[in-house]
CSV table of C-alpha atoms and ligand atoms in Angstrom, one decimal:
chain,number,residue,atom,x,y,z
E,1,MET,CA,11.6,-29.7,-6.2
E,2,GLU,CA,9.6,-26.9,-7.8
E,3,LYS,CA,11.2,-23.5,-7.8
E,4,ILE,CA,9.2,-20.3,-7.3
E,5,ASN,CA,10.9,-17.2,-8.6
E,6,ILE,CA,10.2,-14.0,-6.7
E,7,LEU,CA,11.9,-10.6,-7.1
E,8,TYR,CA,12.7,-8.4,-4.1
E,9,ILE,CA,13.9,-4.9,-3.4
E,10,GLU,CA,15.6,-4.7,0.0
E,11,GLY,CA,14.7,-1.0,0.6
E,12,ASP,CA,16.4,1.8,2.5
E,13,GLY,CA,16.6,2.4,6.2
E,14,ILE,CA,15.0,-0.4,8.2
E,15,GLY,CA,14.4,-2.2,4.9
E,16,PRO,CA,17.3,-4.7,4.9
E,17,TYR,CA,16.6,-5.7,8.6
E,18,ILE,CA,12.9,-6.3,8.2
E,19,MET,CA,13.4,-8.0,4.8
E,20,GLN,CA,15.8,-10.5,6.3
E,21,ALA,CA,13.4,-11.4,9.1
E,22,ALA,CA,10.4,-11.6,6.7
E,23,MET,CA,12.3,-13.9,4.3
E,24,LYS,CA,13.0,-16.4,7.1
E,25,VAL,CA,9.2,-16.5,7.8
E,26,TRP,CA,8.2,-16.8,4.1
E,27,ASN,CA,10.8,-19.5,3.3
E,28,SER,CA,10.0,-21.5,6.4
E,29,ALA,CA,6.2,-21.3,5.6
E,30,ILE,CA,6.7,-22.6,2.1
E,31,ASP,CA,8.9,-25.4,3.4
E,32,TYR,CA,6.4,-26.3,6.1
E,33,VAL,CA,3.3,-26.3,3.8
E,34,PHE,CA,4.9,-28.0,0.8
E,35,ASN,CA,7.2,-30.3,2.8
E,36,GLY,CA,10.3,-29.2,1.0
E,37,LYS,CA,8.8,-29.8,-2.4
E,38,LYS,CA,8.6,-26.1,-3.3
E,39,LYS,CA,11.3,-23.5,-2.7
E,40,ILE,CA,11.4,-19.8,-3.3
E,41,ILE,CA,14.3,-18.6,-5.4
E,42,TRP,CA,14.8,-14.9,-4.4
E,43,LYS,CA,16.2,-12.6,-7.0
E,44,GLU,CA,17.3,-9.3,-5.8
E,45,ILE,CA,16.6,-6.2,-7.9
E,46,TYR,CA,17.7,-2.7,-7.0
E,47,ALA,CA,16.1,0.6,-6.3
E,48,GLY,CA,17.1,3.4,-3.9
E,49,LYS,CA,20.4,3.8,-2.2
E,50,LYS,CA,21.7,0.3,-2.9
E,51,ALA,CA,20.9,0.8,-6.6
E,52,LEU,CA,22.8,4.2,-6.5
E,53,GLU,CA,25.9,2.5,-5.0
E,54,LYS,CA,25.8,-0.5,-7.4
E,55,PHE,CA,24.6,1.1,-10.7
E,56,GLY,CA,25.0,4.9,-10.2
E,57,GLU,CA,21.2,5.4,-10.5
E,58,LEU,CA,18.3,5.2,-8.1
E,59,LEU,CA,15.9,3.2,-10.3
E,60,PRO,CA,17.8,1.3,-13.0
E,61,GLN,CA,15.9,0.3,-16.2
E,62,GLU,CA,16.9,-3.4,-15.4
E,63,THR,CA,14.7,-3.3,-12.3
E,64,LEU,CA,11.7,-2.2,-14.3
E,65,ASP,CA,12.4,-4.7,-17.1
E,66,LEU,CA,12.7,-7.6,-14.6
E,67,LEU,CA,9.4,-6.6,-12.9
E,68,LYS,CA,7.7,-6.5,-16.3
E,69,GLU,CA,9.1,-10.0,-17.0
E,70,TYR,CA,8.5,-11.7,-13.7
E,71,LYS,CA,5.2,-9.8,-12.9
E,72,ILE,CA,5.5,-10.3,-9.1
E,73,GLY,CA,7.8,-8.6,-6.6
E,74,ILE,CA,8.0,-7.5,-3.0
E,75,LYS,CA,9.8,-4.4,-1.8
E,76,GLY,CA,11.0,-2.7,1.4
E,77,PRO,CA,10.5,1.0,1.9
E,78,LEU,CA,12.4,3.5,-0.1
E,79,GLU,CA,13.4,6.9,1.1
E,80,THR,CA,12.2,10.1,-0.6
E,81,PRO,CA,13.8,13.5,0.4
E,82,VAL,CA,11.4,16.2,1.4
E,83,GLY,CA,11.3,19.5,-0.5
E,84,SER,CA,14.2,19.0,-2.8
E,85,GLY,CA,16.2,16.1,-4.3
E,86,TYR,CA,14.9,13.3,-6.3
E,87,ARG,CA,11.2,12.4,-6.8
E,88,SER,CA,9.6,9.4,-5.0
E,89,LEU,CA,10.9,6.1,-6.4
E,90,ASN,CA,7.7,4.5,-5.0
E,91,VAL,CA,5.6,6.8,-7.0
E,92,ALA,CA,7.8,6.2,-10.0
E,93,LEU,CA,7.5,2.4,-9.7
E,94,ARG,CA,3.7,2.7,-9.4
E,95,GLN,CA,3.5,5.0,-12.5
E,96,LYS,CA,6.0,3.3,-14.7
E,97,LEU,CA,4.5,-0.1,-14.1
E,98,ASP,CA,0.9,1.2,-14.0
E,99,LEU,CA,0.3,-0.4,-10.6
E,100,TYR,CA,-3.0,1.5,-10.4
E,101,ALA,CA,-4.6,-0.1,-7.3
E,102,CYS,CA,-3.0,0.4,-3.9
E,103,ILE,CA,-4.7,-2.1,-1.7
E,104,ARG,CA,-4.3,-1.9,2.1
E,105,PRO,CA,-6.3,-4.2,4.4
E,106,VAL,CA,-6.5,-2.8,7.9
E,107,LYS,CA,-7.6,-5.4,10.4
E,108,TYR,CA,-7.0,-5.6,14.1
E,109,ILE,CA,-4.7,-8.3,15.4
E,110,LYS,CA,-5.7,-9.5,18.9
E,111,GLY,CA,-3.2,-8.8,21.6
E,112,ILE,CA,-2.0,-5.5,20.3
E,113,GLU,CA,-2.5,-2.4,22.4
E,114,ALA,CA,-4.4,0.1,20.2
E,115,PRO,CA,-5.2,3.7,21.0
E,116,VAL,CA,-9.0,3.3,20.6
E,117,LYS,CA,-11.5,1.5,22.8
E,118,ASN,CA,-12.7,-1.1,20.3
E,119,PRO,CA,-10.0,-1.7,17.7
E,120,GLU,CA,-11.6,-5.1,16.8
E,121,ASN,CA,-14.3,-3.1,15.0
E,122,VAL,CA,-11.8,-2.0,12.4
E,123,ASP,CA,-11.8,-4.4,9.4
E,124,ILE,CA,-11.5,-2.4,6.3
E,125,ILE,CA,-9.8,-2.6,2.9
E,126,ILE,CA,-8.6,0.6,1.3
E,127,PHE,CA,-8.5,0.8,-2.5
E,128,ARG,CA,-6.5,3.9,-3.3
E,129,GLU,CA,-5.9,5.1,-6.9
E,130,ASN,CA,-2.2,5.0,-7.3
E,131,THR,CA,-1.2,6.9,-10.4
E,132,GLU,CA,-3.2,10.2,-10.6
E,133,ASP,CA,-4.2,13.1,-8.4
E,134,VAL,CA,-1.6,15.5,-7.0
E,135,TYR,CA,0.8,12.6,-6.8
E,136,ALA,CA,1.1,12.5,-10.6
E,137,GLY,CA,4.4,14.5,-10.0
E,138,ILE,CA,3.4,17.4,-12.3
E,139,GLU,CA,4.5,20.4,-10.3
E,140,TRP,CA,6.7,23.4,-10.7
E,141,GLU,CA,8.4,25.7,-8.2
E,142,GLU,CA,7.3,29.3,-7.6
E,143,ASP,CA,8.9,31.7,-10.1
E,144,SER,CA,10.3,28.9,-12.3
E,145,LYS,CA,10.0,29.4,-16.1
E,146,GLU,CA,7.3,26.7,-16.2
E,147,SER,CA,5.1,28.0,-13.4
E,148,ASN,CA,5.3,31.5,-14.8
E,149,ILE,CA,4.2,30.4,-18.2
E,150,LEU,CA,1.3,28.4,-16.8
E,151,ILE,CA,0.2,31.2,-14.5
E,152,ASP,CA,0.4,33.6,-17.4
E,153,PHE,CA,-1.7,31.3,-19.6
E,154,LEU,CA,-4.3,30.7,-16.9
E,155,ASN,CA,-4.6,34.5,-16.2
E,156,LYS,CA,-4.9,35.4,-19.9
E,157,ASN,CA,-7.1,32.6,-21.1
E,158,LEU,CA,-9.0,31.0,-18.3
E,159,GLY,CA,-10.1,34.0,-16.3
E,160,VAL,CA,-8.2,33.2,-13.2
E,161,ASN,CA,-6.2,35.8,-11.2
E,162,LEU,CA,-3.1,34.1,-9.9
E,163,ASN,CA,0.1,35.6,-8.6
E,164,LYS,CA,3.5,34.0,-8.5
E,165,ALA,CA,3.1,30.5,-6.8
E,166,SER,CA,4.3,27.0,-6.9
E,167,ILE,CA,1.9,25.0,-9.0
E,168,GLY,CA,0.8,21.4,-8.9
E,169,ILE,CA,-1.6,19.6,-11.3
E,170,LYS,CA,-4.3,17.3,-10.1
E,171,PRO,CA,-5.5,15.0,-12.9
E,172,ILE,CA,-8.3,12.6,-12.2
E,173,SER,CA,-9.7,10.8,-15.3
E,174,GLU,CA,-12.8,8.7,-16.1
E,175,TYR,CA,-10.7,5.8,-17.5
E,176,LYS,CA,-8.4,5.5,-14.5
E,177,THR,CA,-11.2,5.9,-11.9
E,178,LYS,CA,-13.4,3.4,-13.6
E,179,ARG,CA,-10.8,0.7,-13.9
E,180,LEU,CA,-10.0,1.1,-10.1
E,181,MET,CA,-13.7,0.8,-9.3
E,182,ARG,CA,-14.0,-2.3,-11.4
E,183,LYS,CA,-11.0,-3.9,-9.6
E,184,THR,CA,-12.6,-2.9,-6.3
E,185,ILE,CA,-15.9,-4.5,-7.2
E,186,LYS,CA,-14.2,-7.7,-8.4
E,187,TYR,CA,-12.3,-7.8,-5.0
E,188,ALA,CA,-15.6,-7.3,-3.1
E,189,ILE,CA,-17.3,-10.1,-5.0
E,190,GLU,CA,-14.3,-12.5,-4.6
E,191,ASN,CA,-13.9,-11.8,-0.9
E,192,ASN,CA,-17.5,-11.7,0.1
E,193,ARG,CA,-17.5,-8.0,1.1
E,194,LYS,CA,-20.8,-6.3,1.5
E,195,LYS,CA,-20.2,-2.5,1.0
E,196,ILE,CA,-18.0,-0.1,-1.0
E,197,THR,CA,-17.8,3.5,0.2
E,198,ILE,CA,-16.5,6.1,-2.2
E,199,VAL,CA,-14.4,8.7,-0.3
E,200,HIS,CA,-14.0,12.0,-2.0
E,201,LYS,CA,-13.8,15.8,-1.5
E,202,GLY,CA,-16.2,16.4,-4.4
E,203,ASN,CA,-18.0,19.3,-2.6
E,204,ILE,CA,-14.9,21.4,-3.1
E,205,MET,CA,-13.0,19.8,-6.0
E,206,LYS,CA,-16.1,19.3,-8.1
E,207,TYR,CA,-14.5,18.2,-11.4
E,208,THR,CA,-11.7,16.0,-10.0
E,209,GLU,CA,-13.0,14.4,-6.8
E,210,GLY,CA,-16.7,15.1,-7.6
E,211,ASN,CA,-16.3,13.2,-10.9
E,212,PHE,CA,-14.3,10.5,-9.1
E,213,ARG,CA,-17.5,9.9,-7.1
E,214,LYS,CA,-19.7,10.1,-10.2
E,215,TRP,CA,-17.6,7.7,-12.3
E,216,CYS,CA,-17.5,5.2,-9.4
E,217,TYR,CA,-21.3,5.2,-9.1
E,218,GLU,CA,-21.5,4.7,-12.9
E,219,VAL,CA,-19.5,1.6,-12.7
E,220,ALA,CA,-21.5,0.5,-9.6
E,221,LYS,CA,-24.6,0.3,-11.8
E,222,GLU,CA,-23.0,-2.8,-13.4
E,223,LEU,CA,-23.3,-4.4,-9.9
E,224,LYS,CA,-27.1,-4.4,-9.8
E,225,ASP,CA,-27.8,-7.9,-8.6
E,226,LYS,CA,-24.6,-8.6,-6.7
E,227,ASN,CA,-25.9,-7.6,-3.3
E,228,ILE,CA,-23.1,-5.1,-2.6
E,229,GLU,CA,-24.1,-1.7,-1.3
E,230,VAL,CA,-22.3,1.3,-2.7
E,231,ASP,CA,-22.4,4.7,-0.9
E,232,ASP,CA,-20.1,7.7,-0.6
E,233,ILE,CA,-18.8,10.1,2.1
E,234,ILE,CA,-16.9,13.3,2.1
E,235,ALA,CA,-13.2,12.8,3.1
E,236,ASP,CA,-13.1,14.9,6.2
E,237,ASN,CA,-16.2,13.2,7.6
E,238,MET,CA,-14.6,9.9,6.7
E,239,PHE,CA,-11.7,10.6,9.1
E,240,GLN,CA,-14.0,11.1,12.1
E,241,GLN,CA,-16.4,8.3,11.1
E,242,LEU,CA,-13.4,5.9,11.0
E,243,LEU,CA,-12.7,6.8,14.6
E,244,LEU,CA,-16.3,6.9,15.8
E,245,ASN,CA,-18.1,4.1,13.7
E,246,PRO,CA,-15.5,1.9,12.0
E,247,LYS,CA,-18.0,-0.9,12.0
E,248,ASN,CA,-20.0,1.0,9.3
E,249,PHE,CA,-17.2,0.6,6.8
E,250,ASP,CA,-16.0,-2.4,4.7
E,251,ILE,CA,-14.2,-1.3,1.5
E,252,LEU,CA,-13.1,2.3,0.9
E,253,ILE,CA,-12.3,3.5,-2.6
E,254,THR,CA,-10.4,6.8,-2.7
E,255,PRO,CA,-8.3,9.1,-4.9
E,256,ASN,CA,-4.5,9.0,-4.3
E,257,LEU,CA,-3.8,11.7,-1.7
E,258,ASN,CA,-6.7,10.9,0.7
E,259,GLY,CA,-6.1,7.2,0.4
E,260,ASP,CA,-2.5,7.8,1.5
E,261,TYR,CA,-3.6,9.8,4.6
E,262,LEU,CA,-6.5,7.4,5.4
E,263,SER,CA,-4.4,4.3,5.3
E,264,ASP,CA,-1.9,5.6,7.9
E,265,ALA,CA,-4.8,7.0,10.1
E,266,ALA,CA,-6.6,3.6,9.9
E,267,ALA,CA,-3.4,1.8,10.7
E,268,ALA,CA,-2.7,3.9,13.7
E,269,GLN,CA,-6.2,3.1,15.0
E,270,ILE,CA,-5.3,-0.6,15.3
E,271,GLY,CA,-1.8,-0.1,16.7
E,272,GLY,CA,0.5,1.5,14.1
E,273,ILE,CA,1.8,1.5,10.6
E,274,GLY,CA,4.3,-1.2,11.5
E,275,ILE,CA,1.6,-3.9,11.2
E,276,VAL,CA,-0.4,-3.0,8.1
E,277,PRO,CA,0.5,-4.5,4.7
E,278,GLY,CA,0.0,-3.2,1.2
E,279,ALA,CA,-0.1,-4.2,-2.4
E,280,ASN,CA,0.3,-2.2,-5.6
E,281,ILE,CA,-1.5,-4.0,-8.4
E,282,GLY,CA,-2.1,-3.3,-12.0
E,283,ASP,CA,-3.6,-5.5,-14.8
E,284,GLU,CA,-0.4,-7.6,-15.1
E,285,ILE,CA,2.2,-6.7,-12.5
E,286,ALA,CA,1.9,-6.8,-8.7
E,287,LEU,CA,4.4,-5.2,-6.3
E,288,PHE,CA,3.8,-5.8,-2.6
E,289,GLU,CA,5.2,-3.5,0.1
E,290,PRO,CA,4.6,-2.4,3.7
E,291,THR,CA,2.5,0.7,4.4
E,292,HIS,CA,5.3,2.4,6.4
E,293,GLY,CA,8.5,4.1,5.2
E,294,THR,CA,12.1,3.8,6.1
E,295,ALA,CA,11.4,4.8,9.8
E,296,PRO,CA,14.4,7.0,10.3
E,297,GLY,CA,13.2,7.7,13.9
E,298,ILE,CA,14.0,4.1,14.9
E,299,LYS,CA,17.5,4.2,16.5
E,300,ASN,CA,18.3,0.5,16.3
E,301,PRO,CA,16.9,-0.8,12.9
E,302,GLU,CA,17.3,-4.4,14.2
E,303,MET,CA,14.3,-3.7,16.5
E,304,ALA,CA,12.0,-2.5,13.7
E,305,ASN,CA,8.7,-4.4,13.3
E,306,PRO,CA,8.7,-6.7,10.2
E,307,THR,CA,4.9,-7.5,10.5
E,308,SER,CA,3.8,-5.1,7.8
E,309,LEU,CA,6.3,-6.6,5.4
E,310,ILE,CA,5.6,-10.2,6.4
E,311,LEU,CA,1.8,-9.6,5.9
E,312,SER,CA,2.5,-7.9,2.6
E,313,GLY,CA,4.1,-11.2,1.7
E,314,VAL,CA,1.0,-13.0,2.9
E,315,MET,CA,-1.0,-10.8,0.4
E,316,MET,CA,1.5,-11.9,-2.2
E,317,PHE,CA,1.0,-15.6,-1.5
E,318,GLU,CA,-2.7,-15.1,-1.6
E,319,TYR,CA,-2.3,-13.4,-5.0
E,320,MET,CA,-0.2,-16.3,-6.2
E,321,GLY,CA,-2.8,-18.8,-5.0
E,322,PHE,CA,-0.8,-20.2,-2.0
E,323,LYS,CA,-3.7,-19.8,0.3
E,324,GLU,CA,-2.4,-22.3,2.9
E,325,VAL,CA,0.9,-20.5,3.2
E,326,ALA,CA,-0.9,-17.2,3.7
E,327,TYR,CA,-3.2,-18.8,6.3
E,328,LEU,CA,-0.3,-20.4,8.2
E,329,ILE,CA,1.7,-17.2,8.5
E,330,ARG,CA,-1.3,-15.0,9.4
E,331,ASN,CA,-2.4,-17.4,12.2
E,332,SER,CA,1.0,-17.8,13.5
E,333,ILE,CA,1.5,-14.0,13.7
E,334,GLU,CA,-1.7,-13.7,15.7
E,335,LYS,CA,-0.7,-16.5,18.0
E,336,THR,CA,2.7,-15.0,18.6
E,337,ILE,CA,1.4,-11.6,19.4
E,338,LEU,CA,-1.3,-13.0,21.6
E,339,GLU,CA,1.4,-14.8,23.6
E,340,GLY,CA,3.0,-11.5,24.2
E,341,TYR,CA,5.9,-11.8,21.7
E,342,ALA,CA,6.4,-8.8,19.5
E,343,THR,CA,8.7,-5.9,18.6
E,344,ILE,CA,8.8,-2.9,20.9
E,345,ASP,CA,6.3,-0.7,19.0
E,346,ILE,CA,3.5,-3.1,19.8
E,347,ALA,CA,4.9,-5.4,22.6
E,348,LYS,CA,3.3,-5.1,26.0
E,349,ASN,CA,6.5,-6.2,27.7
E,350,LYS,CA,10.1,-6.4,26.5
E,351,GLY,CA,10.3,-6.0,22.7
E,352,LEU,CA,12.0,-8.6,20.6
E,353,SER,CA,14.3,-7.8,17.7
E,354,ALA,CA,12.8,-8.4,14.2
E,355,LYS,CA,14.9,-11.6,13.9
E,356,GLU,CA,13.8,-13.0,17.3
E,357,TYR,CA,10.2,-12.2,16.5
E,358,ALA,CA,10.4,-13.9,13.1
E,359,GLU,CA,11.8,-17.0,14.9
E,360,LYS,CA,8.9,-17.0,17.3
E,361,ILE,CA,6.4,-16.8,14.4
E,362,ILE,CA,8.1,-19.9,12.8
E,363,GLU,CA,8.1,-21.8,16.1
E,364,ASN,CA,4.3,-21.2,16.2
E,365,PHE,CA,3.6,-22.7,12.8
U,1,LIG,P1,7.7,6.1,8.3
U,1,LIG,O1,9.0,5.7,7.8
U,1,LIG,O2,6.6,5.3,8.0
U,1,LIG,O3,7.9,6.2,9.9
U,1,LIG,C1,7.0,6.9,10.7
U,1,LIG,C2,7.1,6.3,12.1
U,1,LIG,O4,6.3,5.2,12.2
U,1,LIG,C3,8.5,5.8,12.5
U,1,LIG,O5,9.3,6.8,13.0
U,1,LIG,C4,8.1,4.8,13.6
U,1,LIG,O6,7.7,5.5,14.8
U,1,LIG,C5,6.8,4.2,13.0
U,1,LIG,N1,7.2,3.0,12.2
U,1,LIG,C6,7.2,3.0,10.8
U,1,LIG,N2,7.5,1.7,10.4
U,1,LIG,C7,7.8,1.0,11.5
U,1,LIG,C8,8.2,-0.3,11.8
U,1,LIG,N3,8.4,-1.2,10.8
U,1,LIG,N4,8.3,-0.7,13.0
U,1,LIG,C9,8.1,0.1,14.1
U,1,LIG,N5,7.7,1.4,13.9
U,1,LIG,C10,7.5,1.8,12.7
U,1,LIG,O7,7.4,7.6,7.8
U,1,LIG,P2,8.3,8.9,7.6
U,1,LIG,O8,9.2,9.0,8.8
U,1,LIG,O9,7.3,10.0,7.3
U,1,LIG,O10,9.1,8.6,6.3
U,1,LIG,C11,10.5,8.2,6.3
U,1,LIG,C12,10.9,8.0,4.9
U,1,LIG,O11,10.2,6.8,4.3
U,1,LIG,C13,10.6,9.1,3.9
U,1,LIG,O12,11.8,9.3,3.1
U,1,LIG,C14,9.4,8.7,3.1
U,1,LIG,O13,9.3,9.3,1.9
U,1,LIG,C15,9.6,7.2,3.0
U,1,LIG,N6,8.4,6.5,2.8
U,1,LIG,C16,8.4,5.4,2.0
U,1,LIG,C17,7.3,4.7,1.8
U,1,LIG,C18,7.4,3.5,0.8
U,1,LIG,O14,8.5,3.1,0.5
U,1,LIG,N7,6.3,3.0,0.3
U,1,LIG,C19,6.1,4.9,2.5
U,1,LIG,C20,6.1,6.0,3.4
U,1,LIG,C21,7.2,6.8,3.6
U,1,LIG,P3,8.6,5.8,16.0
U,1,LIG,O15,9.7,6.7,15.4
U,1,LIG,O16,7.7,6.5,16.9
U,1,LIG,O17,9.2,4.5,16.5
């Protein structure tokens, strides 16, 4: 029997519950497709609250080292306190491992009640830059030594007139924009996609988002004879066009912040963030994760929807070349939901628990 080693981070909040349900589906699918000849050996690595309890730190070096060694992992959501406390571990993982492309496919699954009239028109892939922009984590509190030094420097040397304020820095570079665009184009070619739309706010932020647009177009010139259209749209218009004319969009490439907003908005359009998967991919390492967070609003975590995580696993299997496994799970999820079996957030009738829903998916293989 061939062993497939995969790392996983359970996650905080609903993480352990959806991870357990998802693993049942993934393990059974591998077993089903390979007739028991392949088996996943799951190795747990730690981040977030569980890491703090076990190792006294939120993101142990061992976790980063193992991800660098194994090159593939899947994670549940990790909590980030608002306003104060520690910085996002998700952002730290993406930056430290240079997982520069956040890929989120948003496609309607038949049978789900969505808030728009024609959710089946939504079939887009969002490519979000994952390491730069205001998410770079370079910011200082109002009246801190650092923000005062910076304001003083800007006022004296760069002709601005700033009073005391919290300050954040928004770096967007040619190198990091171009490598994302190249990855996006490669994906478009490999997946027979026809159009890439650059989403930006370059009318206002001319040298950051405006240059994001310019650098994407520069890379697009390399595309000449590939029959893929490239156009661009200003971010605020994108949000309304996504609602009004989703059919006009295929792949979106965006800087970090707008990509984050857009992926939740697009997910809501097809029924919620409980069903949309995600991947953070660099040149060497790939870490798959659901779009949603720890969902503290869900009173009983056993009832949380594991679809987003299961489908993130589907993306992982596709990435690993296990296309049949991916196909089996995706089809089975569609069949299960169409039959009316789902968790409460998307179920038309009584909602199943994550575990019961996973069992139904396996029954439907
Ligand atoms: P959230 O955890 O994504 O949850 C927002 C709402 O979406 C939930 O309250 C729930 O709605 C619904 N939802 C999300 N996941 C669901 C699921 N699997 N099944 C069913 N419903 C689901 O966003 P948040 O409340 O803004 O963030 C909570 C924490 O998660 C924060 O600490 C945040 O930093 C973190 N976060 C982590 C990641 C990540 O690890 N990549 C991503 C986003 C947020 P109802 O309450 O209406 O049921």
